[in-house]
XYZ file of C-alpha atoms in Angstrom:
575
model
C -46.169 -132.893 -55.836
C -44.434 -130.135 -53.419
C -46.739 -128.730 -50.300
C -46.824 -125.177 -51.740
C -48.412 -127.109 -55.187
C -50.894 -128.899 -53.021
C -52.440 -126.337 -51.339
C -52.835 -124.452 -54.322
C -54.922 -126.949 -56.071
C -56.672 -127.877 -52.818
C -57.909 -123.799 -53.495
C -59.439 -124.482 -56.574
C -60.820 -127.666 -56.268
C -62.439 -127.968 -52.957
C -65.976 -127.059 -52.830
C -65.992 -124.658 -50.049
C -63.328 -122.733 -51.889
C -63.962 -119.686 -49.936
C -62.939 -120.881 -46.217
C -59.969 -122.494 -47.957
C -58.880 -119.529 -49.275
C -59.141 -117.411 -45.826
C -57.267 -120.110 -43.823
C -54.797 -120.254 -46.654
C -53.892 -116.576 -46.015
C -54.691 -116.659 -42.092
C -52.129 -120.157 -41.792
C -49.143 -117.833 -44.394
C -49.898 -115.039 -41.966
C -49.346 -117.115 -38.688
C -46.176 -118.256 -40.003
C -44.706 -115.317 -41.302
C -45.257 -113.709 -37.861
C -43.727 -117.112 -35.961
C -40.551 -116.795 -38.105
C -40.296 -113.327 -37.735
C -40.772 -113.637 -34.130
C -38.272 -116.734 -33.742
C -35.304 -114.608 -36.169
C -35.773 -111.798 -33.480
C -35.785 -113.652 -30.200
C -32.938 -115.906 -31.433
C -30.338 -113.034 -31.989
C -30.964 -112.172 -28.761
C -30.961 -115.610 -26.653
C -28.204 -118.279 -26.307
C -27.781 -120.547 -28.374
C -28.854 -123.710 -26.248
C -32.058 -122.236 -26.129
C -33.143 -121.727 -29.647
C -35.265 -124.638 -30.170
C -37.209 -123.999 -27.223
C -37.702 -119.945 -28.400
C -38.845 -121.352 -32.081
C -41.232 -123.266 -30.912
C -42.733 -120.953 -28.463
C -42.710 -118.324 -30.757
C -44.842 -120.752 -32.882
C -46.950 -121.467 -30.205
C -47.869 -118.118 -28.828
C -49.112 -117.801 -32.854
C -52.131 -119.743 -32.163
C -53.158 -118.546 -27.892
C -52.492 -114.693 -29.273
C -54.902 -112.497 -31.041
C -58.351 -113.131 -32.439
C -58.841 -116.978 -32.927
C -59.527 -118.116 -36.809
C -63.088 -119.610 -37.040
C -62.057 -123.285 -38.016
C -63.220 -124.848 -41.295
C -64.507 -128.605 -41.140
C -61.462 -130.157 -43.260
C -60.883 -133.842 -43.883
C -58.487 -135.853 -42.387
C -56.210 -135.955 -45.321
C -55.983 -132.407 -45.670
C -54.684 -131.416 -42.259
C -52.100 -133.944 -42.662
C -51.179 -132.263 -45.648
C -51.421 -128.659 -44.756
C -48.897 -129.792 -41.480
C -46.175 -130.939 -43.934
C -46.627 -127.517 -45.090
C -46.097 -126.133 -41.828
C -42.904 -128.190 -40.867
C -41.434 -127.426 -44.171
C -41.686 -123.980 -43.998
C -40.304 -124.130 -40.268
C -37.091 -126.018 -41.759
C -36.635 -123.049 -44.252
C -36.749 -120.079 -41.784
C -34.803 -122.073 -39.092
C -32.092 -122.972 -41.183
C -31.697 -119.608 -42.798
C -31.928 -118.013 -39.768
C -29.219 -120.205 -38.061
C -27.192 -118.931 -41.445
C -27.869 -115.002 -40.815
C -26.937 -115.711 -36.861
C -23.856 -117.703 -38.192
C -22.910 -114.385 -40.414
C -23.441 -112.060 -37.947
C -21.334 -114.001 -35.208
C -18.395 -114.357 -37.416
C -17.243 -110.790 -36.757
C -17.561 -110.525 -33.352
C -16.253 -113.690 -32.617
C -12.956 -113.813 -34.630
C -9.762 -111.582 -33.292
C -7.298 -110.395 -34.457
C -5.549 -113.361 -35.392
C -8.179 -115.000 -36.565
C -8.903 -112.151 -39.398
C -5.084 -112.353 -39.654
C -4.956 -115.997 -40.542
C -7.868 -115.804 -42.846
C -5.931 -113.223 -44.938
C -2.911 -115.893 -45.064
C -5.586 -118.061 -46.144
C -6.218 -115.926 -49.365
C -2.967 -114.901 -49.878
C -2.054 -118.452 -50.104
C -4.861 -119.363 -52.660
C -3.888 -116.696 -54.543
C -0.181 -117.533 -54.879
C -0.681 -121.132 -55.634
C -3.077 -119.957 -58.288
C -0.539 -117.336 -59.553
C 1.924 -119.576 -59.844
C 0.235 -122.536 -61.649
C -1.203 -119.769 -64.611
C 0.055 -120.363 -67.817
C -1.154 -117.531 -69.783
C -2.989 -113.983 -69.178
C -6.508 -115.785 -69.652
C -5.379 -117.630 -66.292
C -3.883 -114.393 -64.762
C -7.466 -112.659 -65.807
C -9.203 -115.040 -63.696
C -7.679 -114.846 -60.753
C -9.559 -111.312 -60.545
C -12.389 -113.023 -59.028
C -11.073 -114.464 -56.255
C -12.721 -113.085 -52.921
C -11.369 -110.378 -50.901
C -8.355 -109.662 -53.544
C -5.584 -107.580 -51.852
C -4.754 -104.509 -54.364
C -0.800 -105.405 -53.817
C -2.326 -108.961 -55.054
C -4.019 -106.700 -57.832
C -0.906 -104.714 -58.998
C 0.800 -107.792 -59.552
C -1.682 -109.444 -61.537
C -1.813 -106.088 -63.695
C 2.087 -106.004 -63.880
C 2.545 -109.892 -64.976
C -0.258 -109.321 -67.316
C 1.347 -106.440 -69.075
C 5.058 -107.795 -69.177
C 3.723 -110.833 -70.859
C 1.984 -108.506 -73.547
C 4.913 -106.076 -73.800
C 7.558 -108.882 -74.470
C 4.817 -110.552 -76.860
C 5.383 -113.983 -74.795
C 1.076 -113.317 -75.345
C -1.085 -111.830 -77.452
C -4.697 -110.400 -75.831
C -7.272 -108.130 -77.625
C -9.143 -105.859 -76.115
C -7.518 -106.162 -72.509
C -8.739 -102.249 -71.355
C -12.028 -103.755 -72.251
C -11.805 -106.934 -70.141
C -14.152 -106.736 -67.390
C -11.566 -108.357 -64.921
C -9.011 -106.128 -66.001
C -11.130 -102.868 -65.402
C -11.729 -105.259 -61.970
C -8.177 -105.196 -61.467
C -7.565 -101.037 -62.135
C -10.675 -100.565 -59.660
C -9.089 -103.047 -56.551
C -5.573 -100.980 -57.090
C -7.247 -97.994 -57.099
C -9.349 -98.112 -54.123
C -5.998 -99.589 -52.337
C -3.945 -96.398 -53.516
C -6.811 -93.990 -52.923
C -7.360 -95.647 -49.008
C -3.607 -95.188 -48.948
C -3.556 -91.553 -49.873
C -6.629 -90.790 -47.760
C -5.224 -92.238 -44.612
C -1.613 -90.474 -45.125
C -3.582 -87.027 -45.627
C -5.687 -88.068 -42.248
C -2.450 -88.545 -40.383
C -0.921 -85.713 -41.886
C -3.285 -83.327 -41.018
C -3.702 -84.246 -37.513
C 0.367 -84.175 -36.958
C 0.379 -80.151 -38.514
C -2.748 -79.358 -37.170
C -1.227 -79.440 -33.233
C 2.108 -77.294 -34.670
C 2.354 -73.461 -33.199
C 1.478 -70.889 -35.209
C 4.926 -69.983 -36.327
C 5.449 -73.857 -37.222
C 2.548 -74.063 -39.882
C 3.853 -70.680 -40.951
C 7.415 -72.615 -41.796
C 4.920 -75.469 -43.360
C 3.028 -73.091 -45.764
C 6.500 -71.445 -46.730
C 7.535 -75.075 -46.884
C 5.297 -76.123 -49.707
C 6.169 -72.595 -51.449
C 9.690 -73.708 -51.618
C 9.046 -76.885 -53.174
C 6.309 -76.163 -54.928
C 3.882 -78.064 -53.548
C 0.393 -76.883 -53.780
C -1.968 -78.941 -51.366
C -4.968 -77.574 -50.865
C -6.705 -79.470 -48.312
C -3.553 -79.398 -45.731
C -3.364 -75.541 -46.718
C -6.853 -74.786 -45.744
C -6.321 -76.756 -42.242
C -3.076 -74.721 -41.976
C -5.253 -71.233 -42.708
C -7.683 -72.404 -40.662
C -5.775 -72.966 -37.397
C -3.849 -69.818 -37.837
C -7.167 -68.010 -37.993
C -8.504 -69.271 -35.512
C -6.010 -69.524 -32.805
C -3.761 -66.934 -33.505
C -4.162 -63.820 -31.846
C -2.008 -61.252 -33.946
C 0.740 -61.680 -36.909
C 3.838 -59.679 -37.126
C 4.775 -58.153 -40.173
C 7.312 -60.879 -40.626
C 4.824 -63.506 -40.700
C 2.266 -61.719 -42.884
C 5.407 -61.320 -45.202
C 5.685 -64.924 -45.317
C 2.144 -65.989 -45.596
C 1.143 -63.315 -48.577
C 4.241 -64.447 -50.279
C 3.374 -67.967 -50.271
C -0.138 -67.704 -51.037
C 1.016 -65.793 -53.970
C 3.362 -68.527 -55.434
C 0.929 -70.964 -54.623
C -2.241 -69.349 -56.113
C -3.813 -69.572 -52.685
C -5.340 -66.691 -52.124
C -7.975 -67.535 -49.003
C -10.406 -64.825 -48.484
C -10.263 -65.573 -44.497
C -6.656 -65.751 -44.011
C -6.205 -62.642 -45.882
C -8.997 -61.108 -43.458
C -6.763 -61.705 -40.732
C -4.007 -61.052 -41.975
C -4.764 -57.369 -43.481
C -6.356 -56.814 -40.076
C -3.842 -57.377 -37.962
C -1.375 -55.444 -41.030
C -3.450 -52.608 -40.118
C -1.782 -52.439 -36.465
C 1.852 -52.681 -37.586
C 2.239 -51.288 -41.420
C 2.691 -47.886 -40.742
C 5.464 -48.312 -38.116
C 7.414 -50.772 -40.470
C 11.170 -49.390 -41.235
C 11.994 -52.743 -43.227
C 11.504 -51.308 -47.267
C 11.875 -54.772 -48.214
C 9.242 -56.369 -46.590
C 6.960 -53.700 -46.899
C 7.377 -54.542 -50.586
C 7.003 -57.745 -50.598
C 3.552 -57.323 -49.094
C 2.715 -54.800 -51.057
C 3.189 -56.753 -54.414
C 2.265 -59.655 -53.182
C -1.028 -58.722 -52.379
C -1.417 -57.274 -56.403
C -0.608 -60.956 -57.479
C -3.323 -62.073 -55.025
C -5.928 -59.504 -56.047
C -6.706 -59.069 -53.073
C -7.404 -55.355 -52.696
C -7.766 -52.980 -49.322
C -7.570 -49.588 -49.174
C -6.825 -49.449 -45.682
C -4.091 -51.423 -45.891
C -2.327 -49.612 -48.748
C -2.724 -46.086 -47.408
C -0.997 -47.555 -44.045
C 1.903 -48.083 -46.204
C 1.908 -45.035 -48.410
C 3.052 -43.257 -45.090
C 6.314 -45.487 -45.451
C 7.093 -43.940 -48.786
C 8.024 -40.376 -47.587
C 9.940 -41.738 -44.466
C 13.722 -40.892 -44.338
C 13.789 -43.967 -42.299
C 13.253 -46.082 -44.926
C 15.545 -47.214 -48.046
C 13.077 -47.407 -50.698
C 14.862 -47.835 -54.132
C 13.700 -46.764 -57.689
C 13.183 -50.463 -58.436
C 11.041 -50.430 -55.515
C 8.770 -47.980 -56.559
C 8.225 -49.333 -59.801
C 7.016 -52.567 -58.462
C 4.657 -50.528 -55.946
C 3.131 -48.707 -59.160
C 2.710 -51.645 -60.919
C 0.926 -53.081 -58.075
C -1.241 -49.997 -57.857
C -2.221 -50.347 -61.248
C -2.708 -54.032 -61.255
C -5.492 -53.193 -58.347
C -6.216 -49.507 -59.679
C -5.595 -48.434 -56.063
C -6.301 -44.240 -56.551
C -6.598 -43.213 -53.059
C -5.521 -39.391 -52.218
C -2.315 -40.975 -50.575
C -2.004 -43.111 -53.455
C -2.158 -39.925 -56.032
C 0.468 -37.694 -53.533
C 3.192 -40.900 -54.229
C 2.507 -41.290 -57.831
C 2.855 -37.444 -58.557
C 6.158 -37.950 -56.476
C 7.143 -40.799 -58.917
C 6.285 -39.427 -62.154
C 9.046 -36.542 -60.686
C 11.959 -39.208 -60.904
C 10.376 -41.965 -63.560
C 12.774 -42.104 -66.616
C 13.586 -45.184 -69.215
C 17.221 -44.238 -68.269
C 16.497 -45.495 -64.492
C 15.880 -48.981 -65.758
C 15.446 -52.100 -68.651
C 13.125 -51.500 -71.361
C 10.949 -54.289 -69.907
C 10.767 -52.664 -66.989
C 9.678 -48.832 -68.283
C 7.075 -50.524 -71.000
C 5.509 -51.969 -67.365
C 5.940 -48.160 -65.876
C 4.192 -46.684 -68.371
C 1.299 -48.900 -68.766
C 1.323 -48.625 -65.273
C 0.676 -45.180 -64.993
C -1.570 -45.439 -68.302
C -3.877 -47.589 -66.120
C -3.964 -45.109 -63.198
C -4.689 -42.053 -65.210
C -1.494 -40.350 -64.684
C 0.104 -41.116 -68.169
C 1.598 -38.234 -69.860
C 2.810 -37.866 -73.512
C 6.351 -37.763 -73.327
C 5.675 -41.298 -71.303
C 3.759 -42.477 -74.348
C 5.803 -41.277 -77.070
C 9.280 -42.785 -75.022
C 7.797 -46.305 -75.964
C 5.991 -45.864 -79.275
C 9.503 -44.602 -80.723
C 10.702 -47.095 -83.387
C 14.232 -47.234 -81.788
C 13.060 -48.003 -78.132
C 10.503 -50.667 -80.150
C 13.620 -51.743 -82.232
C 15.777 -52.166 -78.663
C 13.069 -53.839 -77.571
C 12.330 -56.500 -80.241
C 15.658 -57.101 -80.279
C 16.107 -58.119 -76.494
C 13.982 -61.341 -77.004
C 11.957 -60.504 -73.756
C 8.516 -59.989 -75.602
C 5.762 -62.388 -74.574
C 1.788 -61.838 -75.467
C 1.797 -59.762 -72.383
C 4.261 -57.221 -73.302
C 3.117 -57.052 -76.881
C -0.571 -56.350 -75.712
C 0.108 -53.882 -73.383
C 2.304 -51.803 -76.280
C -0.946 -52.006 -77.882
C -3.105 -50.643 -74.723
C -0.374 -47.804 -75.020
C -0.757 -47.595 -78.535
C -4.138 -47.003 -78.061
C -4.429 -44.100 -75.063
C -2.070 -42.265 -77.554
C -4.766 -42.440 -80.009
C -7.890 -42.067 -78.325
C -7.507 -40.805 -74.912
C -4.544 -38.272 -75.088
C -5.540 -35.408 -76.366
C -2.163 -33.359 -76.654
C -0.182 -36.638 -78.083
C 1.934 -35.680 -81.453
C 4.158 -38.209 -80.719
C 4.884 -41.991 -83.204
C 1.830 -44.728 -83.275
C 1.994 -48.311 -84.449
C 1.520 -48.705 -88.105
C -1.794 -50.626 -89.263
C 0.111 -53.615 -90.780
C 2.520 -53.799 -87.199
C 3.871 -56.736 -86.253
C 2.571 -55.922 -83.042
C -1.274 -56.902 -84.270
C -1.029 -60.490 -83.283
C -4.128 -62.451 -82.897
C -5.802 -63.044 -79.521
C -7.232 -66.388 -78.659
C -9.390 -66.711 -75.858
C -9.659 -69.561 -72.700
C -11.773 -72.303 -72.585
C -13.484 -70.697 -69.539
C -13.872 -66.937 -71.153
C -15.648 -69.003 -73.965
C -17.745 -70.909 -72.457
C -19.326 -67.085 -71.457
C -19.235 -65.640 -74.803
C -21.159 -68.631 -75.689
C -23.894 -68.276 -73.351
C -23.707 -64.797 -74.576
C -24.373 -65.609 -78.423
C -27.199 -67.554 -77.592
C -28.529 -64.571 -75.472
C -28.163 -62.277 -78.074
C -29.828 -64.287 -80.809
C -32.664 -64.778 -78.771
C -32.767 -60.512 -78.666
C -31.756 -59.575 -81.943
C -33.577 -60.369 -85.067
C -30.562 -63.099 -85.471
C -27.081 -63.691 -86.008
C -25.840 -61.537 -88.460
C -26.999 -58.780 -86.706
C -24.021 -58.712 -84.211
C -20.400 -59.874 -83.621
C -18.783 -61.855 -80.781
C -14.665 -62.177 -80.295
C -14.549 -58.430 -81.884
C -10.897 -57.418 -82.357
C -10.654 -54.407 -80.865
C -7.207 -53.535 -82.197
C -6.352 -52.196 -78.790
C -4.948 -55.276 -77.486
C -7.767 -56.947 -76.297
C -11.116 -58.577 -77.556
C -14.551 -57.171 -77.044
C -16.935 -60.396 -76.254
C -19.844 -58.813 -78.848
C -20.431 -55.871 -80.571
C -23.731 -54.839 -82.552
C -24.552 -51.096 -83.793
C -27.838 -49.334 -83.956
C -28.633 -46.427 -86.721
C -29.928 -42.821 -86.448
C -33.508 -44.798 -86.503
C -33.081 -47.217 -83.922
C -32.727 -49.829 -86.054
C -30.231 -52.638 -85.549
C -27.436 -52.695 -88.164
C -26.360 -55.753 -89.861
C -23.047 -57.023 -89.933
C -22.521 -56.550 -93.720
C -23.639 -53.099 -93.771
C -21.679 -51.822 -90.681
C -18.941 -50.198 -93.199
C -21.643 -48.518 -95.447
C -23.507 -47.064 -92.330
C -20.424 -45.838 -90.247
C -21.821 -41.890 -89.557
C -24.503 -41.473 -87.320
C -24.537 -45.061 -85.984
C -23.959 -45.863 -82.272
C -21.495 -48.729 -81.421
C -22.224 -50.990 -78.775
C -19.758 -53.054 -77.156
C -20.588 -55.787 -74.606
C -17.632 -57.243 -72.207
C -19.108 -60.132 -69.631
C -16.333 -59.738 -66.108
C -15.482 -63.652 -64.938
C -14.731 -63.946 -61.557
C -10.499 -62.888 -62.434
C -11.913 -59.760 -63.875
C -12.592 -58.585 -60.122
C -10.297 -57.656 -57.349
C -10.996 -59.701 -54.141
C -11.625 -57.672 -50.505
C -13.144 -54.716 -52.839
C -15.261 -56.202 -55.540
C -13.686 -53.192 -58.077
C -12.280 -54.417 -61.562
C -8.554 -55.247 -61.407
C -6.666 -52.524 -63.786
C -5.986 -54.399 -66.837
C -9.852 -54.394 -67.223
C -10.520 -51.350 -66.226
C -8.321 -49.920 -68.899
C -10.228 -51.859 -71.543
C -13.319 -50.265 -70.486
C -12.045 -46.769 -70.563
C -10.265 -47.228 -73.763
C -13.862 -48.381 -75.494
C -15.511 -45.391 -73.974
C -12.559 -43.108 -75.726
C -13.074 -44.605 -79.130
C -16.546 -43.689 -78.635
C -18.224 -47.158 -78.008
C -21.580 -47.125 -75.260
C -20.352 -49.541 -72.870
C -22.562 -52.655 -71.721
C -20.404 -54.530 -69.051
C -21.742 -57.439 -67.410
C -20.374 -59.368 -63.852
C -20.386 -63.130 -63.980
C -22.599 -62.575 -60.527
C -25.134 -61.844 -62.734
C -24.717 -63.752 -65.887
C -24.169 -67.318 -65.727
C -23.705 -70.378 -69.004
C -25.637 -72.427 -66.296
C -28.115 -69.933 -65.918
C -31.590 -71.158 -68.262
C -31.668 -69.296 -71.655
C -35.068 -67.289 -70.039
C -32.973 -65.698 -67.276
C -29.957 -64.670 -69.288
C -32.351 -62.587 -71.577
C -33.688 -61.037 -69.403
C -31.175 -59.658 -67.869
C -29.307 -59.168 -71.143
C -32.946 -57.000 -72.388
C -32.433 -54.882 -68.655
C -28.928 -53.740 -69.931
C -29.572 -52.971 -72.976
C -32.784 -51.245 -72.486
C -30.010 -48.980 -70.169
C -27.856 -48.540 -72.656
C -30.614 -46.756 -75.042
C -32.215 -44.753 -72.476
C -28.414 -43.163 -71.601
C -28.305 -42.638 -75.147
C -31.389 -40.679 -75.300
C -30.943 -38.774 -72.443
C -27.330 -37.628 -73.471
C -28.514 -36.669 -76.859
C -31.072 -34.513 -75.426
């Protein structure tokens, strides 16, 4: 019978089962401590002296503390109750000796030594490799400890060339738990890799001059390249010890940013500020372009900034050609930038604008352009809704979704927001009325949307989401409300079209703002105005406000708020 087994039944047996039991628990107590006591102190002193610290660690157990009241116990007993002593001493010394051993191994090897254990593995591993006969064999060679990932890669490549050439035939194999093994090892290899280039990497550019990680960022815009974290230390280091860009370098860094879709709010700080200094002395019509429409493809929108180059446009001193200008309006429109500078150039354009000054591509972008900045006229319209300058047009093979839905927005301000237009529209079976399918991200928002909406209305059928507006764009919902203030189902919308009011809802994502001024890039803007025209109340809702990851409770809420708006506007305008 083991110790452990006769101290238990010495419990339940022996007539003064009480004492037994609290020397039981005092003696597991005592020793617990004395091992504990002994691990400690051993880690600590050599290793000649170990014995001699175990046992006076046990010792000091039994002249420490508050002495046990002893129990009158037979001879036979004690003798047994010491075996259980020593035995338990055997088991923490020799697993302590193992921890000690562990913990040693570390410190005490070198270089070499972890150098020749390595070899060690690697030669297992070969001999193994070599003697396999089939994948099963390769397969298990995925257990071996401390396998390399190059040791990995080539178990994963031997494997698969055996497959491929049907020299063996295995089932299953992305389910084998040592091949997943495998995928794992090379993967953590490649990612340590990859992780310890980008560390090296970054420290190397991040001691460069300014105008050296300038070079870098144009760099990665020539080839392409768009790394993010080695951008952001580049932007970083610029802002911060950089005193002040020249208009050169601000050139090069909007550019850049542009190609690469990099558009970092603090960089762009910096660099608009120190813009601010230089723009309006800059001779160079060029570069001042460059910036210009390089800041429309960033979104990034400052007033400031702009009007310090609208003094450039009426300078002798500086070459600005027609070409030029049109890219200037375009950005203007793509940031709906209407200062009073602003308005004084684009009067000054609309002078010299003519389809005869450039492509057709080109004046369709002119006068959407000037559509979105309020300073469309008819004869602009009418110059692009004519069915031979449509005709040239299709026939050029330049049309994308773009162009087509921006003949539509133009199609549309003839219609609804010029009021002296007597010029061509599109037909109602056009070819032009294409259908407009939305991103996963814009749906995951009209989605969140629906489910608002139900929760508000009496249900589904009494509203629309994905509404074509036939104006070149989709409204996200629409639902109507009669002369009683009733909501209109969807069935009965065409039988109830007088005296019902039309409400459109649009939800603004994040890309439906311009950065620097939180003001809705032009595109949008013209959507909004367009609605408003065809005589639509207007419910328009910022993704700062709205959110799919929002709870359902929330997003009603809010929804309720606007629409509550909406009425009250209504009512007021009525009366």
């Amino acid at each position: 019978m083991e110790p452990r087994t006769v101290v238990a039944t010495r419990l339940f047996v022996s007539p003064d089962r009480d004492n037994y039991i609290n020397d039981f628990f005092r003696l597991t107590a005592m020793l617990q401590f004395s091992a504990m006591v002994y691990s400690t102190t051993a880690r600590l002193a050599p290793r000649s002296s170990w014995r001699f610290t175990a046992l006076m660690a046990c010792n000091s157990s039994t002249v420490t503390g508050e002495q046990p009241v002893p129990t009158p116990v037979n001879e036979d007993n004690d003798d047994k109750f010491s075996k259980v002593q020593s035995e338990l001493q055997k088991k923490e010394e020799k697993k302590s000796n193992e921890m000690d051993i562990q913990t040693a191994i570390p410190v005490m090897e070198g270089r070499g030594t972890r150098k020749k254990r390595l070899n060690e593995n690697n030669t297992v591993f070969v001999k193994q490799f070599q003697a396999a006969k089939s994948v099963n064999d390769l397969l298990d060679l995925a257990v071996l400890p401390n396998l390399s990932s190059i040791n990995a890669l080539k178990l994963i490549s031997s494997i698969t060339k055996q497959i491929n050439s049907g020299k063996s035939q295995m089932q299953n194999l992305e389910t084998d738990e040592r091949f997943i093994h495998l995928r794992k090892i090379v993967q953590s290899g490649e990612e340590s890799k990859s992780q310890e280039a980008l560390s090296h990497k970054l420290l190397k550019y991040s001691q460069l001059s300014t105008p050296a990680m300038i070079a870098v960022i144009a760099s990665l815009r020539e080839q392409g390249k768009r790394n993010t974290p080695l951008l952001k230390m580049l932007s970083y280091n610029i802002v911060k010890y950089n005193t002040a860009l020249d208009l050169k370098q601000c050139a090069t860094l909007l550019y850049s940013m542009a190609v690469l879709n990099f558009p970092d709010k603090v960089l762009l700080e910096k660099i608009t500020s120190d813009l601010l200094v230089c723009a309006s002395q800059s001779n160079n019509a060029a570069i001042n372009k460059s910036i210009i429409t390089s800041l429309g493809f960033l979104r990034y929108k400052n007033e400031d900034v702009l009007d310090a180059f609208c003094d450039t446009f009426f300078k002798k001193s500086v070459n600005y050609d027609f070409l030029d200008y049109s890219s200037i309006i375009q950005t203007f429109a793509a940031l709906r930038y209407k200062s009073q500078k602003a308005n004084s150039f684009i009067e000054k354009f609309i002078e010299y604008a003519s389809p005869l000054e450039t492509t057709l591509i080109e004046w369709l972008d002119i006068v959407w352009s000037l559509a979105v900045l309020d300073a469309v006229k008819s004869q602009h319209v009418k110059s692009v809704l004519e069915p031979t300058f449509l005709e040239k047009l299709n026939n050029s093979n330049l049309l994308n979704i773009s162009k087509i839905l921006k003949i539509l927005n133009i199609n549309a301000v003839a219609q609804f927001v010029l009021k002296d237009y007597e010029g061509p529209f599109l037909s109602e079976d056009s070819e032009y009325n294409i259908s407009i399918v939305r991103s996963k991200e814009k749906q995951v928002y009209i989605n969140a949307l629906s489910e608002a909406l139900t929760e508000i209305l009496p249900s589904s059928s009494y509203f629309k989401t994905n509404v074509n507006a036939n104006m070149g764009f989709l409204l996200d919902a629409e639902y109507r409300v009669n002369d009683q203030h009733k909501i209109v189902k969807v069935e009965e919308w065409n039988e109830q079209s007088n005296n019902v009011q039309r409400i459109a809802i649009l939800v603004h994502d994040y890309h439906a703002y311009c950065i620097g001024q939180n003001d809705l890039v032009g595109s949008v803007y013209l959507y909004t105005q367009l609605l408003k025209a065809k005589g639509y109340d207007l419910i328009s809702i910022s993704y700062e406000n709205f959110s799919a990851q929002d709870n359902i409770k929330k997003r009603v809420n809010y929804l309720k708020q606007c629409i509550n708006n909406v009425q009250e506007i209504k009512s007021v305008k009525q009366t």
